[in-house]
Structures are given as structure tokens and as C-alpha cells.
Short mmCIF file of C-alpha atoms and ligand atoms in Angstrom, two decimals:
data_model
loop_
_atom_site.label_atom_id
_atom_site.label_comp_id
_atom_site.label_asym_id
_atom_site.label_seq_id
_atom_site.Cartn_x
_atom_site.Cartn_y
_atom_site.Cartn_z
CA UNK W 1 -20.86 -30.45 3.47
CA UNK W 2 -17.78 -28.34 2.92
CA UNK W 3 -18.60 -24.82 1.80
CA UNK W 4 -16.48 -21.97 0.49
CA UNK W 5 -14.88 -20.06 3.40
CA UNK W 6 -16.74 -17.05 4.81
CA UNK W 7 -16.23 -14.01 2.61
CA UNK W 8 -14.90 -16.07 -0.30
CA UNK W 9 -17.23 -17.09 -3.09
CA UNK W 10 -17.49 -19.05 -6.28
CA UNK W 11 -18.02 -17.03 -9.42
CA UNK W 12 -20.34 -19.12 -11.53
CA UNK W 13 -21.66 -19.00 -15.07
CA UNK W 14 -23.44 -17.05 -16.43
CA UNK W 15 -21.86 -14.36 -14.18
CA UNK W 16 -18.35 -15.33 -15.23
CA UNK W 17 -19.25 -14.18 -18.75
CA UNK W 18 -19.90 -10.71 -17.29
CA UNK W 19 -16.51 -10.80 -15.57
CA UNK W 20 -14.88 -11.74 -18.86
CA UNK W 21 -16.75 -8.95 -20.63
CA UNK W 22 -15.48 -6.47 -18.03
CA UNK W 23 -11.90 -7.72 -18.25
CA UNK W 24 -11.89 -7.70 -22.06
CA UNK W 25 -13.21 -4.13 -22.08
CA UNK W 26 -10.60 -3.10 -19.50
CA UNK W 27 -7.82 -4.55 -21.64
CA UNK W 28 -9.13 -2.78 -24.76
CA UNK W 29 -9.44 0.59 -23.04
CA UNK W 30 -6.15 0.46 -21.12
CA UNK W 31 -4.37 -0.52 -24.33
CA UNK W 32 -5.49 2.76 -25.92
CA UNK W 33 -3.62 4.61 -23.18
CA UNK W 34 -0.54 2.42 -23.63
CA UNK W 35 -0.76 0.58 -20.30
CA UNK W 36 0.91 -2.83 -20.05
CA UNK W 37 -0.11 -5.71 -17.82
CA UNK W 38 1.89 -6.78 -14.79
CA UNK W 39 1.24 -9.87 -12.66
CA UNK W 40 2.80 -9.86 -9.24
CA UNK W 41 2.71 -12.70 -6.65
CA UNK W 42 -0.44 -13.22 -4.64
CA UNK W 43 1.66 -13.31 -1.46
CA UNK W 44 4.53 -11.06 -0.50
CA UNK W 45 6.76 -10.47 2.47
CA UNK W 46 4.68 -8.93 5.25
CA UNK W 47 7.20 -6.10 5.49
CA UNK W 48 6.12 -4.81 2.10
CA UNK W 49 2.61 -4.01 3.29
CA UNK W 50 3.72 -2.81 6.72
CA UNK W 51 5.92 -0.25 4.96
CA UNK W 52 3.96 0.37 1.79
CA UNK W 53 0.44 0.48 3.16
CA UNK W 54 1.20 1.65 6.70
CA UNK W 55 1.15 -0.08 10.09
CA UNK W 56 -1.60 2.22 11.32
CA UNK W 57 -4.11 1.43 8.58
CA UNK W 58 -7.05 -0.89 9.25
CA UNK W 59 -5.74 -3.10 6.48
CA UNK W 60 -2.38 -3.76 8.08
CA UNK W 61 -3.45 -3.58 11.72
CA UNK W 62 -6.47 -5.87 11.51
CA UNK W 63 -7.24 -7.31 8.11
CA UNK W 64 -4.25 -9.13 6.67
CA UNK W 65 -3.87 -12.88 6.24
CA UNK W 66 -0.38 -13.35 7.57
CA UNK W 67 1.55 -16.49 8.44
CA UNK W 68 5.01 -17.58 9.42
CA UNK W 69 6.35 -19.75 6.64
CA UNK W 70 7.68 -23.15 7.64
CA UNK W 71 9.68 -23.98 4.56
CA UNK W 72 12.25 -26.79 4.39
CA UNK W 73 15.16 -24.53 3.64
CA UNK W 74 16.82 -22.70 6.49
CA UNK W 75 16.30 -19.41 4.62
CA UNK W 76 12.50 -19.92 4.54
CA UNK W 77 12.13 -20.48 8.26
CA UNK W 78 10.33 -17.86 10.20
CA UNK W 79 9.71 -15.67 7.18
CA UNK W 80 6.50 -13.72 7.61
CA UNK W 81 4.33 -13.79 4.48
CA UNK W 82 1.00 -12.14 3.71
CA UNK W 83 -1.73 -12.62 1.11
CA UNK W 84 -1.77 -9.32 -0.73
CA UNK W 85 -4.50 -6.98 0.58
CA UNK W 86 -3.96 -4.61 -2.35
CA UNK W 87 -1.67 -4.48 -5.37
CA UNK W 88 0.00 -1.08 -5.49
CA UNK W 89 2.74 -2.04 -3.03
CA UNK W 90 3.50 -5.17 -5.08
CA UNK W 91 3.64 -3.24 -8.34
CA UNK W 92 5.98 -0.64 -6.88
CA UNK W 93 8.14 -3.39 -5.38
CA UNK W 94 8.40 -4.97 -8.84
CA UNK W 95 9.07 -1.56 -10.37
CA UNK W 96 12.04 -1.14 -8.03
CA UNK W 97 13.25 -4.75 -8.20
CA UNK W 98 13.31 -4.86 -12.02
CA UNK W 99 14.36 -1.23 -12.50
CA UNK W 100 11.33 -0.69 -14.70
CA UNK W 101 11.92 3.08 -14.60
CA UNK W 102 15.08 2.68 -16.64
CA UNK W 103 13.23 0.50 -19.16
CA UNK W 104 10.52 3.04 -19.88
CA UNK W 105 7.83 0.79 -18.38
CA UNK W 106 5.91 3.53 -16.61
CA UNK W 107 2.30 2.55 -17.15
CA UNK W 108 1.23 -0.74 -15.66
CA UNK W 109 -2.09 -2.42 -14.96
CA UNK W 110 -3.17 -5.54 -13.10
CA UNK W 111 -6.27 -7.66 -12.63
CA UNK W 112 -6.48 -10.12 -9.75
CA UNK W 113 -7.64 -11.25 -6.32
CA UNK W 114 -6.87 -9.40 -3.09
CA UNK W 115 -7.47 -10.57 0.47
CA UNK W 116 -8.70 -8.70 3.55
CA UNK W 117 -10.25 -10.12 6.69
CA UNK W 118 -13.19 -7.74 6.72
CA UNK W 119 -16.72 -8.33 7.94
CA UNK W 120 -18.38 -9.77 4.82
CA UNK W 121 -21.51 -8.10 3.47
CA UNK W 122 -23.00 -7.32 0.07
CA UNK W 123 -20.19 -5.85 -2.01
CA UNK W 124 -17.56 -6.62 0.60
CA UNK W 125 -15.69 -9.89 0.55
CA UNK W 126 -12.56 -11.39 2.06
CA UNK W 127 -11.34 -12.51 -1.33
CA UNK W 128 -12.27 -9.80 -3.78
CA UNK W 129 -10.90 -8.71 -7.12
CA UNK W 130 -9.27 -5.49 -8.16
CA UNK W 131 -8.45 -3.99 -11.51
CA UNK W 132 -5.82 -1.32 -11.09
CA UNK W 133 -3.38 0.82 -12.97
CA UNK W 134 -0.31 2.74 -11.92
CA UNK W 135 1.63 5.47 -13.68
CA UNK W 136 5.02 5.51 -12.02
CA UNK W 137 8.39 6.70 -13.20
CA UNK W 138 11.28 9.06 -12.75
CA UNK W 139 10.16 12.68 -12.50
CA UNK W 140 11.68 13.22 -15.97
CA UNK W 141 9.10 10.83 -17.44
CA UNK W 142 6.36 13.29 -16.52
CA UNK W 143 4.85 10.99 -13.89
CA UNK W 144 4.57 13.95 -11.53
CA UNK W 145 2.52 16.05 -13.90
CA UNK W 146 -1.09 16.97 -13.16
CA UNK W 147 -1.68 15.92 -16.77
CA UNK W 148 -1.23 12.31 -15.61
CA UNK W 149 -3.84 12.71 -12.86
CA UNK W 150 -6.39 14.08 -15.31
CA UNK W 151 -5.53 11.47 -17.96
CA UNK W 152 -6.08 8.65 -15.50
CA UNK W 153 -9.44 10.07 -14.41
CA UNK W 154 -10.50 10.51 -18.01
CA UNK W 155 -9.50 6.90 -18.75
CA UNK W 156 -11.73 5.75 -15.89
CA UNK W 157 -14.65 7.79 -17.21
CA UNK W 158 -14.12 6.22 -20.65
CA UNK W 159 -13.98 2.72 -19.17
CA UNK W 160 -17.23 3.16 -17.24
CA UNK W 161 -18.90 4.60 -20.34
CA UNK W 162 -17.76 1.65 -22.45
CA UNK W 163 -19.13 -0.76 -19.88
CA UNK W 164 -22.47 1.05 -20.09
CA UNK W 165 -22.27 2.14 -16.44
CA UNK W 166 -24.03 5.47 -16.02
CA UNK W 167 -24.83 7.48 -12.94
CA UNK W 168 -21.34 7.43 -11.43
CA UNK W 169 -19.90 10.33 -9.45
CA UNK W 170 -16.24 11.27 -9.39
CA UNK W 171 -15.33 12.67 -5.98
CA UNK W 172 -12.12 14.61 -5.82
CA UNK W 173 -9.90 16.04 -3.10
CA UNK W 174 -6.32 17.03 -2.44
CA UNK W 175 -4.78 15.59 0.70
CA UNK W 176 -1.73 17.85 0.54
CA UNK W 177 1.86 16.70 0.86
CA UNK W 178 4.48 16.02 3.49
CA UNK W 179 5.19 19.77 3.66
CA UNK W 180 1.71 21.01 4.44
CA UNK W 181 -0.04 18.00 5.94
CA UNK W 182 1.80 18.17 9.30
CA UNK W 183 0.25 21.60 9.98
CA UNK W 184 -3.16 20.23 9.17
CA UNK W 185 -2.59 17.18 11.37
CA UNK W 186 -1.61 19.48 14.20
CA UNK W 187 -4.72 21.60 13.76
CA UNK W 188 -6.85 18.45 13.66
CA UNK W 189 -5.27 17.12 16.84
CA UNK W 190 -6.02 20.38 18.59
CA UNK W 191 -9.61 20.45 17.37
CA UNK W 192 -10.12 16.82 18.37
CA UNK W 193 -8.62 17.13 21.86
CA UNK W 194 -11.68 18.55 23.65
CA UNK W 195 -14.21 16.27 21.84
CA UNK W 196 -12.46 12.98 21.19
CA UNK W 197 -13.63 11.34 24.43
CA UNK W 198 -17.18 11.41 23.13
CA UNK W 199 -16.24 9.74 19.83
CA UNK W 200 -16.07 6.06 18.83
CA UNK W 201 -13.13 3.94 19.93
CA UNK W 202 -11.66 3.88 16.41
CA UNK W 203 -11.65 7.68 16.31
CA UNK W 204 -10.00 7.82 19.72
CA UNK W 205 -7.20 5.68 18.38
CA UNK W 206 -7.03 7.65 15.12
CA UNK W 207 -6.86 10.97 16.99
CA UNK W 208 -3.62 9.82 18.55
CA UNK W 209 -2.01 7.90 15.69
CA UNK W 210 -3.27 9.52 12.52
CA UNK W 211 -5.95 12.17 12.97
CA UNK W 212 -6.61 12.46 9.20
CA UNK W 213 -8.26 9.05 9.37
CA UNK W 214 -11.04 10.43 11.54
CA UNK W 215 -12.65 11.47 8.24
CA UNK W 216 -13.06 7.75 7.40
CA UNK W 217 -15.45 7.38 10.35
CA UNK W 218 -18.96 6.23 9.42
CA UNK W 219 -20.42 6.20 12.96
CA UNK W 220 -23.53 8.46 12.80
CA UNK W 221 -23.05 9.95 16.29
CA UNK W 222 -19.57 11.20 15.35
CA UNK W 223 -20.66 12.99 12.19
CA UNK W 224 -21.71 16.35 13.72
CA UNK W 225 -18.25 16.56 15.38
CA UNK W 226 -16.45 15.66 12.16
CA UNK W 227 -18.46 18.26 10.23
CA UNK W 228 -16.92 21.00 12.39
CA UNK W 229 -13.30 19.85 12.03
CA UNK W 230 -10.79 21.85 9.97
CA UNK W 231 -10.29 20.66 6.38
CA UNK W 232 -7.13 19.96 4.38
CA UNK W 233 -8.28 22.46 1.75
CA UNK W 234 -7.60 25.26 4.27
CA UNK W 235 -4.01 24.11 4.75
CA UNK W 236 -2.79 23.28 1.24
CA UNK W 237 0.50 25.04 0.50
CA UNK W 238 1.05 27.05 -2.67
CA UNK W 239 2.44 24.11 -4.67
CA UNK W 240 -0.35 21.72 -3.70
CA UNK W 241 -2.96 24.37 -4.36
CA UNK W 242 -1.54 25.07 -7.84
CA UNK W 243 -1.29 21.36 -8.58
CA UNK W 244 -4.92 20.73 -7.61
CA UNK W 245 -6.06 23.71 -9.70
CA UNK W 246 -4.11 22.35 -12.70
CA UNK W 247 -5.76 18.92 -12.44
CA UNK W 248 -9.19 20.50 -12.27
CA UNK W 249 -8.47 22.80 -15.19
CA UNK W 250 -7.73 19.83 -17.45
CA UNK W 251 -10.80 17.94 -16.23
CA UNK W 252 -12.91 21.00 -17.03
CA UNK W 253 -11.31 21.27 -20.46
CA UNK W 254 -12.21 17.67 -21.34
CA UNK W 255 -15.59 17.91 -19.65
CA UNK W 256 -15.16 15.21 -17.05
CA UNK W 257 -17.62 16.06 -14.28
CA UNK W 258 -16.49 15.83 -10.66
CA UNK W 259 -17.62 16.81 -7.18
CA UNK W 260 -15.22 18.24 -4.62
CA UNK W 261 -15.31 16.23 -1.40
CA UNK W 262 -12.99 17.65 1.22
CA UNK W 263 -13.77 14.73 3.55
CA UNK W 264 -12.24 12.29 1.13
CA UNK W 265 -9.05 10.86 2.61
CA UNK W 266 -7.69 7.61 1.32
CA UNK W 267 -7.23 4.73 3.72
CA UNK W 268 -3.58 4.34 2.85
CA UNK W 269 -0.61 6.27 4.22
CA UNK W 270 1.30 6.96 1.03
CA UNK W 271 -1.32 9.04 -0.72
CA UNK W 272 -0.61 12.71 -1.34
CA UNK W 273 -2.24 15.52 -3.30
CA UNK W 274 -4.90 14.13 -5.66
CA UNK W 275 -7.22 11.63 -4.00
CA UNK W 276 -10.36 10.37 -5.72
CA UNK W 277 -13.17 7.90 -5.59
CA UNK W 278 -15.88 6.93 -8.06
CA UNK W 279 -19.15 6.07 -6.37
CA UNK W 280 -22.33 4.54 -7.74
CA UNK W 281 -25.76 5.05 -6.21
CA UNK W 282 -27.08 1.58 -7.01
CA UNK W 283 -24.47 -0.15 -4.85
CA UNK W 284 -25.95 0.64 -1.43
CA UNK W 285 -23.75 1.00 1.65
CA UNK W 286 -20.57 -0.13 -0.10
CA UNK W 287 -20.95 2.47 -2.83
CA UNK W 288 -17.31 3.03 -3.84
CA UNK W 289 -16.52 1.36 -7.17
CA UNK W 290 -12.94 2.50 -7.14
CA UNK W 291 -10.46 4.66 -5.37
CA UNK W 292 -7.05 6.04 -6.01
CA UNK W 293 -4.63 8.85 -5.79
CA UNK W 294 -1.11 10.12 -6.04
CA UNK W 295 1.71 8.50 -4.06
CA UNK W 296 4.93 10.33 -4.95
CA UNK W 297 6.82 9.07 -1.89
CA UNK W 298 5.96 5.38 -2.04
CA UNK W 299 8.93 4.15 -4.06
CA UNK W 300 11.34 5.83 -1.65
CA UNK W 301 9.43 4.46 1.35
CA UNK W 302 10.12 0.99 -0.09
CA UNK W 303 13.82 1.69 -0.58
CA UNK W 304 13.59 2.61 -4.28
CA UNK W 305 14.49 5.70 -6.26
CA UNK W 306 12.38 8.86 -6.35
CA UNK W 307 9.52 7.78 -8.62
CA UNK W 308 6.36 9.85 -8.39
CA UNK W 309 3.22 7.94 -9.22
CA UNK W 310 -0.53 7.88 -9.32
CA UNK W 311 -2.90 4.96 -9.54
CA UNK W 312 -6.26 3.50 -8.73
CA UNK W 313 -7.91 0.23 -7.83
CA UNK W 314 -11.36 -0.67 -9.08
CA UNK W 315 -13.38 -3.18 -7.07
CA UNK W 316 -14.21 -5.64 -9.84
CA UNK W 317 -16.94 -7.33 -7.78
CA UNK W 318 -18.69 -3.97 -7.47
CA UNK W 319 -18.03 -3.04 -11.08
CA UNK W 320 -19.82 -6.21 -12.18
CA UNK W 321 -22.71 -5.37 -9.80
CA UNK W 322 -23.01 -1.93 -11.43
CA UNK W 323 -23.33 -3.26 -14.98
CA UNK W 324 -26.62 -2.44 -16.67
CA UNK W 325 -29.15 -5.25 -17.18
CA UNK W 326 -28.46 -5.13 -20.90
CA UNK W 327 -24.95 -6.52 -20.34
CA UNK W 328 -26.48 -9.92 -19.50
CA UNK W 329 -28.15 -10.16 -22.91
CA UNK W 330 -24.74 -9.96 -24.55
CA UNK W 331 -23.88 -13.40 -23.16
CA UNK W 332 -23.28 -15.95 -25.87
CA UNK W 333 -25.57 -18.95 -25.91
CA UNK W 334 -25.03 -22.11 -27.97
CA UNK W 335 -25.90 -21.71 -31.63
CA UNK W 336 -26.60 -25.36 -32.26
CA UNK W 337 -27.28 -28.56 -30.38
CA UNK W 338 -26.32 -31.63 -32.35
CA UNK W 339 -28.58 -34.60 -31.71
CA UNK W 340 -27.13 -37.93 -32.90
CA UNK W 341 -30.07 -40.23 -33.57
CA UNK W 342 -29.46 -43.95 -33.14
CA UNK W 343 -26.55 -46.38 -32.85
CA UNK W 344 -23.37 -45.51 -34.68
CA UNK W 345 -24.22 -41.82 -34.96
CA UNK W 346 -21.82 -40.45 -32.29
CA UNK W 347 -18.94 -40.51 -34.78
CA UNK W 348 -20.64 -38.59 -37.61
CA UNK W 349 -22.09 -36.14 -35.07
CA UNK W 350 -18.68 -35.49 -33.54
CA UNK W 351 -17.31 -34.88 -37.03
CA UNK W 352 -20.02 -32.36 -37.78
CA UNK W 353 -19.50 -30.63 -34.43
CA UNK W 354 -15.79 -30.36 -35.18
CA UNK W 355 -16.51 -28.76 -38.55
CA UNK W 356 -19.00 -26.26 -37.14
CA UNK W 357 -16.79 -25.25 -34.23
CA UNK W 358 -13.99 -24.56 -36.69
CA UNK W 359 -16.37 -22.12 -38.33
CA UNK W 360 -17.00 -20.31 -35.01
CA UNK W 361 -20.38 -21.94 -34.34
CA UNK W 362 -20.90 -22.51 -30.58
CA UNK W 363 -21.94 -26.16 -30.56
CA UNK W 364 -23.31 -28.54 -27.94
CA UNK W 365 -23.08 -32.24 -28.67
CA UNK W 366 -25.56 -34.87 -27.48
CA UNK W 367 -25.35 -38.65 -27.35
CA UNK W 368 -26.75 -41.36 -29.63
CA UNK W 369 -28.57 -43.05 -26.72
CA UNK W 370 -30.78 -39.97 -26.17
CA UNK W 371 -34.23 -39.99 -27.69
CA UNK W 372 -35.11 -37.02 -29.86
CA UNK W 373 -37.49 -35.67 -27.19
CA UNK W 374 -34.75 -35.68 -24.61
CA UNK W 375 -32.38 -33.94 -27.03
CA UNK W 376 -34.91 -31.17 -27.55
CA UNK W 377 -35.32 -30.75 -23.81
CA UNK W 378 -31.58 -30.45 -23.26
CA UNK W 379 -31.21 -28.05 -26.18
CA UNK W 380 -34.00 -25.82 -24.81
CA UNK W 381 -32.47 -25.83 -21.35
CA UNK W 382 -29.13 -24.74 -22.82
CA UNK W 383 -31.02 -22.01 -24.73
CA UNK W 384 -29.60 -23.25 -28.02
CA UNK W 385 -30.98 -21.55 -31.12
CA UNK W 386 -31.06 -24.69 -33.28
CA UNK W 387 -31.18 -28.43 -33.01
CA UNK W 388 -29.30 -30.26 -35.71
CA UNK W 389 -30.32 -33.88 -36.25
CA UNK W 390 -27.74 -36.44 -37.31
CA UNK W 391 -29.46 -39.71 -38.31
CA UNK W 392 -28.62 -42.42 -40.79
CA UNK W 393 -30.55 -40.79 -43.65
CA UNK W 394 -28.95 -37.42 -43.00
CA UNK W 395 -25.47 -38.89 -43.06
CA UNK W 396 -26.20 -40.75 -46.30
CA UNK W 397 -27.60 -37.71 -48.09
CA UNK W 398 -25.10 -35.32 -46.44
CA UNK W 399 -28.08 -33.06 -45.74
CA UNK W 400 -29.25 -32.40 -42.18
CA UNK W 401 -32.48 -31.46 -40.46
CA UNK W 402 -32.02 -28.07 -38.79
CA UNK W 403 -34.78 -26.99 -36.44
CA UNK W 404 -35.16 -23.48 -35.07
CA UNK W 405 -36.27 -24.07 -31.51
CA UNK W 406 -38.05 -20.76 -31.10
CA UNK W 407 -40.08 -20.75 -34.33
CA UNK W 408 -40.33 -24.52 -34.69
CA UNK W 409 -39.37 -24.17 -38.36
CA UNK W 410 -37.42 -27.17 -39.69
CA UNK W 411 -35.45 -27.26 -42.95
CA UNK W 412 -33.09 -29.68 -44.66
CA UNK W 413 -29.68 -28.06 -45.21
CA UNK W 414 -26.70 -29.47 -47.18
CA UNK W 415 -23.59 -29.94 -45.02
CA UNK W 416 -21.63 -27.24 -46.84
CA UNK W 417 -24.30 -24.61 -46.13
CA UNK W 418 -24.93 -25.40 -42.45
CA UNK W 419 -22.55 -22.91 -40.87
CA UNK W 420 -23.72 -20.04 -43.06
CA UNK W 421 -27.37 -20.87 -42.40
CA UNK W 422 -26.81 -21.01 -38.61
CA UNK W 423 -24.81 -17.77 -38.62
CA UNK W 424 -27.58 -16.04 -40.53
CA UNK W 425 -30.00 -17.03 -37.80
P1 AMP E 1 -8.87 0.33 -1.65
O1 AMP E 1 -7.80 -0.61 -2.09
O2 AMP E 1 -9.28 0.13 -0.22
O3 AMP E 1 -8.60 1.73 -2.04
O4 AMP E 1 -10.18 -0.09 -2.47
C1 AMP E 1 -10.36 0.16 -3.83
C2 AMP E 1 -11.66 -0.46 -4.27
O5 AMP E 1 -11.61 -1.87 -4.07
C3 AMP E 1 -12.85 -0.01 -3.46
O6 AMP E 1 -13.40 1.17 -3.99
C4 AMP E 1 -13.81 -1.16 -3.61
O7 AMP E 1 -14.53 -1.06 -4.83
C5 AMP E 1 -12.89 -2.35 -3.72
N1 AMP E 1 -12.80 -3.07 -2.42
C6 AMP E 1 -12.02 -2.80 -1.36
N2 AMP E 1 -12.20 -3.69 -0.38
C7 AMP E 1 -13.12 -4.57 -0.82
C8 AMP E 1 -13.74 -5.75 -0.29
N3 AMP E 1 -13.43 -6.22 0.91
N4 AMP E 1 -14.66 -6.39 -1.05
C9 AMP E 1 -14.99 -5.94 -2.29
N5 AMP E 1 -14.43 -4.85 -2.85
C10 AMP E 1 -13.51 -4.17 -2.14
#
């Protein structure tokens, strides 16, 4: 038997209804903040991620699905392509390619699959889905303002509230900028030098290539060492300090609660200043629902104009897992199951189904060869509210037997009143 590949999964009903509920709510909320949808390709040139995400990151160094394309055309040959492991790089590439900054398109969102070759576990997949938004634009558009950081965080709080997700924590940090981070990196290197030999192999590599990443380490034995390391908060320069204070001031003013976490560094190279994560207790080990931050230098790193930006990516798989139980009861079940009774009844039944569906009644349609008992069984299994019987007498009198499956009550209803009666429950 052929199964779905490891780390990839089928999303099945009734869960897909939850996914649709999430996506519809996302679209409604993002609309209120004037975000517009963008859809970028699922694969891109490998270069884009090497430059935009960073060669040294786990994502680029170990987790990407990359292949050499063997196209027919000479120009395709040997091109290295990669399934997107995240969507910010693609959005910024599109922003540059289509000069979106000059068209005032500064607020973009996306919903779609991403791919990383990670070790699959609950809440971590190789094909997973992200919902993300980016505010990016020329400095004159205000994209650099701390007001944007706070607005984005408030939007996320609103989204989680609308989805009925409670008990989330917003963790906040500033990771400094290219002016002050080098000093911090230096201090970290120095502090790590005498102890790094006792740390895990990942940390030994990080200490050399990108010491900030040591804070990503989850190995228990390394934690006491990491606890004693210097923190970015001690090295923020005046501008970064003021910027972080301004973001927090707005959050306080609009009463968005947050926790400072000076160990929070984002896994991606282009982040600067504001970095954040929303976590949820019920998720277990993979407790981050979403992460994001500011990336003022990314557009330039990809060969574009100066275009400060900030964005986030929500793990949709985890968002769906965090939904309250009550969300499931919002799933729409069939209103009516139409049971054609006897030869020649498929036509009249189909006609009735067509009429009801045009009046927004969710309708299941049976078959004239089914006995009534079988029709009832199928209707119950589908959790239909009513069974509607279409037999010769019903068709003649244009009045139909409508049975409420739960109460067992059965009434005769004229055709013209059926939809209203069913809607009234
Ligand atoms: P990142 O792009 O690494 O900043 O991740 C942003 C969010 O995407 C995380 O907070 C997770 O919710 C989600 N995410 C990242 N990797 C995975 C994965 N392999 N499986 C499921 N969700 C993921």
C-alpha cells in the first residue's frame, strides 16, 4: 500500500472545515487592517533562500528540499530549485520584482504550504502550512515605525481572540541591529570560548558561525551555561533601546499583554530589533504557534531597494490544534437527506434537491433503489437533521413527508414551504 510520505499528511473532513474556518477568519481580520493577499510560487531559486534566510541556519543547511532542474530548454539546465521552506523571502522577492513599493502595496499576507526536512513529530511536519503577513515598504511609507510593530502584534491578538484561542503568551525581545549586534556577538564568543567544548555539537558549530543561535539550543545539559551568557538587552544601542521602548509603550496603551524573553532569537538571519513569538501551553513540546520580527535589511540583501519591514508566520497546523473544542460544533452538517422511494423517483428527487440547494439548504440525495430503512441509516450516519421522502403520492400531491431524525416527528409539508420549514429547524 502506498502511503503519504513521512512528515506529509492528508487533511481530512471534518478537520478541513476547521481549516476553512481558520482561513475565513484570517481573511476577515486581515482585511480590517487593509492587508492584501499574495500568492508566490511553491518553489523558488535556491539562491533566494541561501541569501534571504541565511546559509548558516538549520533551514538552509539541513532542511531544504533542493534539486537540480533537468528542463528541456538549455536555460533550465542545472538550475538549482528549492521547495519554499518559508514565505517571507518569496514575498520580498516579489515585492522587489514587481516594484510593489512604488504601487503602494505595502501590506501583504499569504496562506500556503511550506516544506522542511525536519524530524516529524506532533505539531512538526515536513509539509506544513503557514499563514503570514508582511508590512514592507519604503521608509517614507512608515514601514520602519514602531507603530507598525505594535499594530501587527495587536492584529495577532485580535485574530487569536476571534478564533476563540485563549491562554496564549506573547513573548517579546529586541535582537538589536547591525550596529550593536556585532559587539554582542563578540561578547558572546568570548563568554563561550572557555565552555563551548562541554556543549552539544550544534552549539559548538554555532559558537563559531553565529553565536546568537546558541540561545536556540534545547539540550538540557547546556541550559545552565546558556543561563550565564550575556544578553542582547545589555548591548542594545540608543536607537534600538528607544525603538523597543516605543513598541512596548504602544502595546501597554492598547493593553496587549506580553512577556519579555531575552533568550528569544529568531532562527533566521535577517531579523533585527523586534522579535516575537506567541506560544500556547496546550501544544506540548512544539509550543510556538507563530513567530516573527523586523527585517529592515532583507530587501537590500536580496538586491532590492531599502525597504524596512516586519512580519510573522503562523503555523496553521498548530493554530488548528489550539482551537477550542467548541469550534468543532460550528461545523455544518446536512440539513436534509432526500430519500427517493421507488422506481422513477430519482428525477423528482433531483429536482427537489436542486430547488432546496438554491435556497441554501445543505442537501444529501439518495437513490430510488434504496429501501426506506437504508435511507434512514445513511441519513443518520451523515448526521442529517431531516429525511425528506419523495414517493409517488408525494409527487402527485406536491406535499412531502419531512421527518426530524432526532425527535422522530414527521409532518407533511407543501413543496413551497419546505425550505422555510427546514431552515426553522
Ligand atoms: P518559522 O518560519 O520557523 O519562524 O516558524 C513560524 C511558525 O511556523 C512556527 O511558530 C510554527 O508554528 C510553524 N512551523 C515551523 N516549522 C514547522 C513544522 N515543521 N511543522 C509545523 N509547523 C511549523
